[in-house]
Amino acid sequence: MPRAIVLVLDSLGCGGAEDAAAYGDAGANTLGHLAGACASGRGDREGFRSGALRAPNLDALGLGLVIEASSGAWPEGFSRPRAPGALWGYAVERAHGKDTPAGHWEMAGAPAAKAFFFFPRTDPCFPPGLTEALIAESGIPGVLGNCHASGVEIIERLGAEHLRTGAPICYTSADSVFQIAAHEDAFGLERLYALCRIARRLCDPLNVGRVIARPFLGDADKGFERTPRRKDFAIPPPLGNLLERLVHAGHEIVSIGKVGDIFAHCFTGREVKRDSDMAHFDATLESLRALPDGGLIFTNFVDLDTEFGHRRDIAGYARCLERFDARLPELLAAMQPGDLAVISADHGTDPTWSGCDHTREHAPILAFGPGVPGRAIGRRESFADIGASLAAHLGLPATAQGSSFL
């Protein structure tokens, strides 16, 4: 019986979506602009990396062809393989917004049934009733922030005041999120998680996609730094998705990275969460060696997004992608006949773009495995085609939406 692996390179968009202008993202192209920036020297950092983007394994699978098909422009530094090693194409997101849950849910074959609620770009941005209830139910002395902000910037700006007052830092972004940052030691990690659970319940009537715990350490003298113990509290995903189909059929699922959080721990099987993308690659290989027939591994690689995309760090983004690419031969060597792997993304976070938010983009699709002939699969009209294809590959009932490209 076949097996499947989904590798989500969080934020690796491949060209602006047709409705990108509605999100302020007309012209965004994470992969294309990254390649161009590296070729021009903007991706250089002494002692870290330099020169053109080096992703030979993704290139051989057909990633350059994907970028050209999606954006209409050939990415600098890529080749035109005569025989691409993957089924290659790109997908258009049908769900509203550019959120991580919306992208993952649609990828699993069940797009969000209705649009998430987004907090307005006002100051304060949260409804008074929401913050008042959070303060009253949790016993915190108040909240700091209450605005749209970059997570790194707002912790640097308000970290000292948080330590002095004990009030957590609450902020949002262009996504449907209520984020709470607090010091792991001074405030307490479990207390932060408990506060987020209260916020999750209070945000439910608004249909806010995620409440996110953002723990950090440090002080005003040495600076503040976020830790890897982030935790997402998402609303439950729509029914009819690939994971639900797998569980009902008795198949094994391994969810790696923040996948369990994104799907609100619904039908996510065994969950593995480590502290970096490379550790999650290790976990993927370990899980693949033990995965039974009919099983699925679903891995999210978040460092591209959180560590580099939102910070508009071109060199860091390029190096992170290059490190992933360098490990692809290990995955290929571990795959067995009948296995199918799919590399895709949930949205963009163009590191050359203005601001610090996600960008509304197409998602690349590279599907490959032993004996899978490479060919173009063209433009897919929904991320849900990925879930539909994996359901077909694993012999499951069709997902709620999507058309198989197999």
Coordinates of C-alpha atoms in Angstrom, one line a residue:
M1 CA 0.0 0.0 0.0
P2 CA 1.3 3.5 -0.8
R3 CA 2.5 6.1 1.7
A4 CA 2.6 9.9 1.5
I5 CA 4.6 12.8 2.9
V6 CA 3.5 16.5 2.8
L7 CA 6.3 19.1 3.3
V8 CA 5.0 22.6 3.8
L9 CA 7.7 25.2 3.3
D10 CA 5.8 27.8 5.3
S11 CA 5.6 31.1 3.3
L12 CA 7.4 29.9 0.1
G13 CA 5.0 31.6 -2.3
C14 CA 5.8 31.5 -6.0
G15 CA 4.1 34.6 -7.4
G16 CA 1.4 37.1 -6.6
A17 CA -2.2 35.8 -6.8
E18 CA -4.7 37.5 -9.1
D19 CA -6.4 39.1 -6.1
A20 CA -3.2 40.2 -4.4
A21 CA -4.0 43.9 -4.9
A22 CA -6.9 43.5 -2.5
Y23 CA -4.4 42.6 0.2
G24 CA -1.8 45.3 -0.7
D25 CA 0.4 42.6 -2.3
A26 CA 0.3 43.3 -6.0
G27 CA 3.6 42.2 -7.4
A28 CA 4.8 40.1 -4.5
N29 CA 6.7 37.0 -5.5
T30 CA 8.6 35.3 -2.6
L31 CA 10.7 32.8 -4.7
G32 CA 11.2 35.0 -7.7
H33 CA 12.3 38.1 -5.8
L34 CA 14.4 36.0 -3.5
A35 CA 16.3 34.5 -6.5
G36 CA 16.7 38.0 -8.0
A37 CA 17.9 39.5 -4.8
C38 CA 20.5 36.8 -4.3
A39 CA 21.8 37.1 -7.9
S40 CA 22.2 40.9 -7.4
G41 CA 24.1 40.5 -4.1
R42 CA 21.3 41.5 -1.8
G43 CA 21.4 38.1 -0.3
D44 CA 25.0 38.2 0.7
R45 CA 26.1 38.2 4.3
E46 CA 29.8 37.9 5.2
G47 CA 30.6 34.6 6.7
F48 CA 27.0 33.4 6.2
R49 CA 26.2 33.1 2.5
S50 CA 26.8 34.8 -0.8
G51 CA 26.0 34.6 -4.5
A52 CA 23.0 33.2 -6.4
L53 CA 20.4 31.1 -4.7
R54 CA 21.6 27.5 -4.5
A55 CA 18.8 25.0 -4.6
P56 CA 19.9 22.4 -7.1
N57 CA 17.6 19.6 -5.8
L58 CA 14.5 21.7 -5.9
D59 CA 15.6 23.0 -9.3
A60 CA 16.0 19.5 -10.6
L61 CA 12.4 18.7 -9.5
G62 CA 11.2 21.7 -11.5
L63 CA 10.9 24.6 -9.1
G64 CA 12.2 27.1 -11.6
L65 CA 9.6 26.0 -14.1
V66 CA 6.9 26.4 -11.4
I67 CA 8.0 30.0 -10.6
E68 CA 8.0 31.0 -14.3
A69 CA 4.5 29.4 -14.9
S70 CA 3.1 31.2 -11.8
S71 CA 4.7 34.6 -12.2
G72 CA 5.5 34.9 -15.9
A73 CA 9.2 35.6 -15.2
W74 CA 12.2 33.2 -15.2
P75 CA 13.9 33.2 -11.8
E76 CA 17.6 34.0 -11.9
G77 CA 20.0 31.2 -11.0
F78 CA 17.6 28.3 -11.9
S79 CA 17.9 26.0 -14.8
R80 CA 15.4 24.4 -17.3
P81 CA 15.7 20.7 -16.6
R82 CA 14.8 18.6 -19.7
A83 CA 13.2 15.9 -17.5
P84 CA 12.0 17.5 -14.3
G85 CA 11.9 15.0 -11.4
A86 CA 8.4 15.9 -10.2
L87 CA 4.9 16.6 -11.2
W88 CA 5.2 20.4 -11.2
G89 CA 2.7 23.2 -11.1
Y90 CA 1.2 25.8 -8.9
A91 CA -2.1 26.3 -7.0
V92 CA -4.4 29.3 -6.4
E93 CA -5.8 29.8 -2.9
R94 CA -9.6 30.1 -2.8
A95 CA -10.0 30.8 0.9
H96 CA -10.1 34.5 1.9
G97 CA -7.0 35.9 3.5
K98 CA -3.4 34.8 3.7
D99 CA -3.4 32.9 7.0
T100 CA -1.5 29.7 7.9
P101 CA -4.6 27.7 8.9
A102 CA -6.6 28.7 5.8
G103 CA -3.7 27.6 3.6
H104 CA -3.2 24.3 5.4
W105 CA -6.9 23.4 5.6
E106 CA -7.4 24.1 1.9
M107 CA -4.3 22.0 1.2
A108 CA -5.9 19.2 3.1
G109 CA -8.9 19.4 0.8
A110 CA -11.4 21.3 2.9
P111 CA -11.1 25.1 2.6
A112 CA -12.5 27.3 5.4
A113 CA -16.2 27.6 5.2
K114 CA -16.3 31.3 6.0
A115 CA -13.8 34.1 6.2
F116 CA -11.9 34.7 9.4
F117 CA -12.3 37.9 11.3
F118 CA -9.5 40.4 11.1
F119 CA -8.8 43.1 13.7
P120 CA -8.8 46.6 12.2
R121 CA -5.7 48.7 11.8
T122 CA -6.8 51.1 14.6
D123 CA -5.2 52.0 17.9
P124 CA -6.4 50.2 20.0
C125 CA -7.3 47.4 17.6
F126 CA -9.1 44.9 19.9
P127 CA -12.7 45.4 20.9
P128 CA -12.9 46.8 24.5
G129 CA -15.2 44.0 25.5
L130 CA -12.6 41.4 24.5
T131 CA -9.7 42.9 26.4
E132 CA -11.9 43.7 29.5
A133 CA -13.1 40.1 29.6
L134 CA -9.5 38.7 29.2
I135 CA -8.3 40.9 32.1
A136 CA -11.3 40.0 34.4
E137 CA -11.1 36.3 33.8
S138 CA -7.4 35.9 34.0
G139 CA -6.5 38.3 36.7
I140 CA -3.8 40.1 34.7
P141 CA -3.2 43.7 35.6
G142 CA -3.9 44.9 32.0
V143 CA -2.6 44.5 28.5
L144 CA 0.2 46.2 26.6
G145 CA 0.3 46.8 22.9
N146 CA -3.3 46.4 21.6
C147 CA -2.1 47.2 18.1
H148 CA -0.9 45.8 14.8
A149 CA 2.8 45.0 15.1
S150 CA 5.8 42.9 14.2
G151 CA 6.4 40.3 16.9
V152 CA 10.1 41.1 17.1
E153 CA 9.7 44.8 17.2
I154 CA 6.9 44.9 19.8
I155 CA 8.8 42.7 22.2
E156 CA 11.9 44.9 21.9
R157 CA 9.7 48.0 22.5
L158 CA 7.5 46.7 25.3
G159 CA 9.5 43.9 26.9
A160 CA 10.9 46.1 29.7
E161 CA 7.4 47.5 30.5
H162 CA 6.0 43.9 30.6
L163 CA 8.6 42.9 33.1
R164 CA 7.9 46.0 35.2
T165 CA 4.1 45.8 35.2
G166 CA 3.4 42.1 34.6
A167 CA 0.9 42.9 31.9
P168 CA 1.2 40.7 28.8
I169 CA 1.9 42.1 25.3
C170 CA -1.1 41.6 23.0
Y171 CA -1.0 42.4 19.3
T172 CA -2.2 41.3 15.9
S173 CA -1.2 41.4 12.2
A174 CA -2.7 41.2 8.8
D175 CA -3.7 37.6 9.7
S176 CA -6.7 36.6 11.8
V177 CA -4.6 36.3 15.0
F178 CA -4.7 37.4 18.6
Q179 CA -1.1 37.1 19.8
I180 CA 0.1 37.2 23.4
A181 CA 3.8 37.6 24.2
A182 CA 5.1 37.1 27.8
H183 CA 8.4 36.4 29.5
E184 CA 8.9 32.6 30.1
D185 CA 10.4 33.1 33.5
A186 CA 8.8 36.2 34.9
F187 CA 5.3 35.6 33.7
G188 CA 5.5 31.8 33.3
L189 CA 5.1 29.6 30.3
E190 CA 2.2 27.5 31.6
R191 CA 0.5 30.7 32.7
L192 CA 0.9 32.1 29.2
Y193 CA -0.7 29.0 27.7
A194 CA -3.6 29.2 30.2
L195 CA -4.1 32.9 29.3
C196 CA -4.2 31.9 25.6
R197 CA -6.8 29.3 26.3
I198 CA -9.0 32.0 27.8
A199 CA -8.4 34.2 24.9
R200 CA -9.2 31.4 22.5
R201 CA -12.6 31.0 24.0
L202 CA -13.3 34.7 24.0
C203 CA -12.2 35.0 20.4
D204 CA -14.5 32.1 19.2
P205 CA -17.6 34.3 18.7
L206 CA -15.6 36.5 16.4
N207 CA -14.2 33.6 14.3
V208 CA -10.6 34.6 14.9
G209 CA -8.4 32.0 13.2
R210 CA -5.7 31.7 15.9
V211 CA -4.6 32.8 19.3
I212 CA -0.8 32.4 19.5
A213 CA 1.4 32.2 22.6
R214 CA 4.7 34.0 22.0
P215 CA 7.1 33.3 24.9
F216 CA 10.4 35.2 25.1
L217 CA 13.4 35.6 27.4
G218 CA 15.9 38.3 28.1
D219 CA 16.0 41.7 29.7
A220 CA 16.3 45.4 28.8
D221 CA 20.1 45.3 29.1
K222 CA 20.8 42.2 27.0
G223 CA 17.8 42.4 24.8
F224 CA 14.8 40.1 24.3
E225 CA 14.5 37.0 22.2
R226 CA 11.6 34.8 21.3
T227 CA 11.9 31.1 22.3
P228 CA 10.8 28.0 20.3
R229 CA 8.0 27.2 22.8
R230 CA 5.4 29.1 20.7
K231 CA 2.0 27.5 20.7
D232 CA -1.0 28.1 18.4
F233 CA -4.6 27.7 19.5
A234 CA -6.6 27.4 16.3
I235 CA -10.3 27.0 15.7
P236 CA -11.2 23.5 14.5
P237 CA -10.7 22.8 10.7
P238 CA -13.6 22.1 8.4
L239 CA -14.8 18.5 8.1
G240 CA -14.1 16.4 5.0
N241 CA -10.3 17.0 5.0
L242 CA -7.6 14.5 4.3
L243 CA -6.7 13.9 7.9
E244 CA -10.2 13.0 8.9
R245 CA -10.4 10.6 5.9
L246 CA -7.2 8.9 7.1
V247 CA -8.3 8.5 10.7
H248 CA -11.7 7.1 9.7
A249 CA -9.9 4.6 7.4
G250 CA -7.6 3.5 10.2
H251 CA -4.4 4.9 8.7
E252 CA -1.5 6.3 10.7
I253 CA -0.8 10.1 10.7
V254 CA 2.4 11.8 12.0
S255 CA 2.0 15.6 12.3
I256 CA 5.4 17.3 12.6
G257 CA 6.0 20.9 13.6
K258 CA 3.0 23.2 14.2
V259 CA 0.6 21.0 12.1
G260 CA -1.1 19.7 15.2
D261 CA -1.7 23.3 16.4
I262 CA -2.9 24.4 13.0
F263 CA -5.6 21.7 12.9
A264 CA -6.5 22.2 16.5
H265 CA -5.3 18.7 17.2
C266 CA -8.3 17.2 15.3
F267 CA -7.3 14.0 13.5
T268 CA -3.6 14.8 13.7
G269 CA -2.4 11.5 15.0
R270 CA 1.0 11.4 16.6
E271 CA 2.4 14.9 17.0
V272 CA 6.1 15.7 17.0
K273 CA 7.3 19.2 17.7
R274 CA 11.0 20.2 17.9
D275 CA 12.9 23.5 17.9
S276 CA 14.0 24.1 14.3
D277 CA 13.4 23.2 10.7
M278 CA 16.4 20.9 10.6
A279 CA 15.2 19.1 13.7
H280 CA 11.8 18.7 12.0
F281 CA 13.6 17.3 8.9
D282 CA 15.2 14.7 11.2
A283 CA 11.8 13.9 12.7
T284 CA 10.4 13.4 9.2
L285 CA 13.1 10.9 8.2
E286 CA 12.7 9.1 11.5
S287 CA 9.0 8.9 11.1
L288 CA 9.2 7.7 7.5
R289 CA 11.4 4.8 8.5
A290 CA 8.7 3.5 10.8
L291 CA 5.6 4.6 8.8
P292 CA 3.3 1.7 7.9
D293 CA 1.6 1.3 4.6
G294 CA -1.2 3.8 4.0
G295 CA 0.4 6.3 6.4
L296 CA 0.8 10.1 6.1
I297 CA 3.5 12.4 7.4
F298 CA 2.5 16.1 7.4
T299 CA 5.4 18.4 8.2
N300 CA 5.5 22.2 8.5
F301 CA 8.9 24.0 8.2
V302 CA 8.2 27.3 9.8
D303 CA 11.6 28.9 10.1
L304 CA 11.4 30.5 6.6
D305 CA 8.4 32.4 7.8
T306 CA 8.9 33.3 11.4
E307 CA 12.7 33.7 11.5
F308 CA 13.3 35.3 8.2
G309 CA 10.3 36.2 6.1
H310 CA 8.6 38.4 8.6
R311 CA 11.9 40.1 9.4
R312 CA 12.5 40.7 5.7
D313 CA 15.9 39.0 6.1
I314 CA 16.9 38.0 2.5
A315 CA 20.1 36.3 3.4
G316 CA 18.5 34.3 6.2
Y317 CA 15.6 33.3 4.1
A318 CA 17.9 32.1 1.3
R319 CA 20.2 30.2 3.6
C320 CA 17.3 28.5 5.3
L321 CA 15.9 27.4 1.9
E322 CA 19.3 26.2 0.8
R323 CA 19.7 24.1 4.0
F324 CA 16.3 22.4 3.3
D325 CA 17.4 21.8 -0.3
A326 CA 20.6 20.2 0.7
R327 CA 18.8 17.6 2.7
L328 CA 16.3 16.5 0.0
P329 CA 18.6 13.6 -1.2
E330 CA 18.2 12.1 2.3
L331 CA 14.4 12.1 1.8
L332 CA 14.7 10.6 -1.7
A333 CA 17.0 7.9 -0.4
A334 CA 14.5 7.0 2.4
M335 CA 11.4 6.8 0.1
Q336 CA 10.1 3.4 -0.9
P337 CA 8.3 2.3 -4.1
G338 CA 4.7 3.6 -3.8
D339 CA 5.7 6.6 -1.7
L340 CA 4.6 10.1 -2.8
A341 CA 6.0 13.3 -1.4
V342 CA 4.5 16.8 -2.0
I343 CA 6.3 20.0 -1.4
S344 CA 4.1 23.1 -1.2
A345 CA 3.4 26.3 0.7
D346 CA 0.6 27.9 2.6
H347 CA 1.1 31.6 1.5
G348 CA 3.9 33.9 0.8
T349 CA 6.2 36.1 2.9
D350 CA 8.3 37.9 0.3
P351 CA 11.5 38.9 2.1
T352 CA 12.0 41.8 -0.3
W353 CA 8.5 43.2 0.4
S354 CA 7.6 46.2 2.6
G355 CA 6.1 45.7 6.0
C356 CA 6.2 42.4 7.9
D357 CA 3.1 40.5 7.0
H358 CA 2.4 37.5 4.8
T359 CA 1.9 38.1 1.1
R360 CA -1.0 36.7 -1.0
E361 CA 0.6 34.4 -3.5
H362 CA 0.2 31.2 -5.4
A363 CA 1.7 28.0 -3.9
P364 CA 4.2 25.8 -5.7
I365 CA 3.5 22.1 -6.1
L366 CA 6.2 19.5 -6.5
A367 CA 5.0 15.9 -6.3
F368 CA 7.6 13.2 -6.6
G369 CA 8.6 9.7 -5.6
P370 CA 10.1 6.4 -6.9
G371 CA 8.7 5.7 -10.3
V372 CA 6.6 8.9 -10.4
P373 CA 7.3 10.4 -13.9
G374 CA 7.9 14.1 -14.0
R375 CA 5.4 16.3 -16.0
A376 CA 3.6 19.5 -15.9
I377 CA 0.3 19.6 -14.0
G378 CA -0.4 23.3 -14.8
R379 CA -2.4 25.8 -12.8
R380 CA -4.5 24.2 -10.1
E381 CA -7.6 26.2 -9.2
S382 CA -7.4 25.4 -5.5
F383 CA -4.8 24.3 -2.9
A384 CA -7.4 21.5 -2.3
D385 CA -6.1 19.7 -5.3
I386 CA -3.2 18.6 -3.1
G387 CA -5.5 16.9 -0.6
A388 CA -7.6 15.4 -3.4
S389 CA -4.5 13.9 -5.0
L390 CA -3.2 12.5 -1.8
A391 CA -6.6 11.0 -1.0
A392 CA -6.5 9.3 -4.4
H393 CA -3.0 8.1 -3.9
L394 CA -3.8 6.5 -0.6
G395 CA -7.1 5.0 -1.8
L396 CA -9.3 7.1 0.4
P397 CA -12.7 8.7 -0.3
A398 CA -12.5 12.0 -2.0
T399 CA -11.9 15.1 0.1
A400 CA -14.6 17.8 0.5
Q401 CA -13.1 19.8 -2.4
G402 CA -10.3 19.5 -5.0
S403 CA -9.4 17.6 -8.1
S404 CA -6.6 15.1 -8.3
F405 CA -3.6 15.8 -10.5
L406 CA -2.5 12.2 -10.4

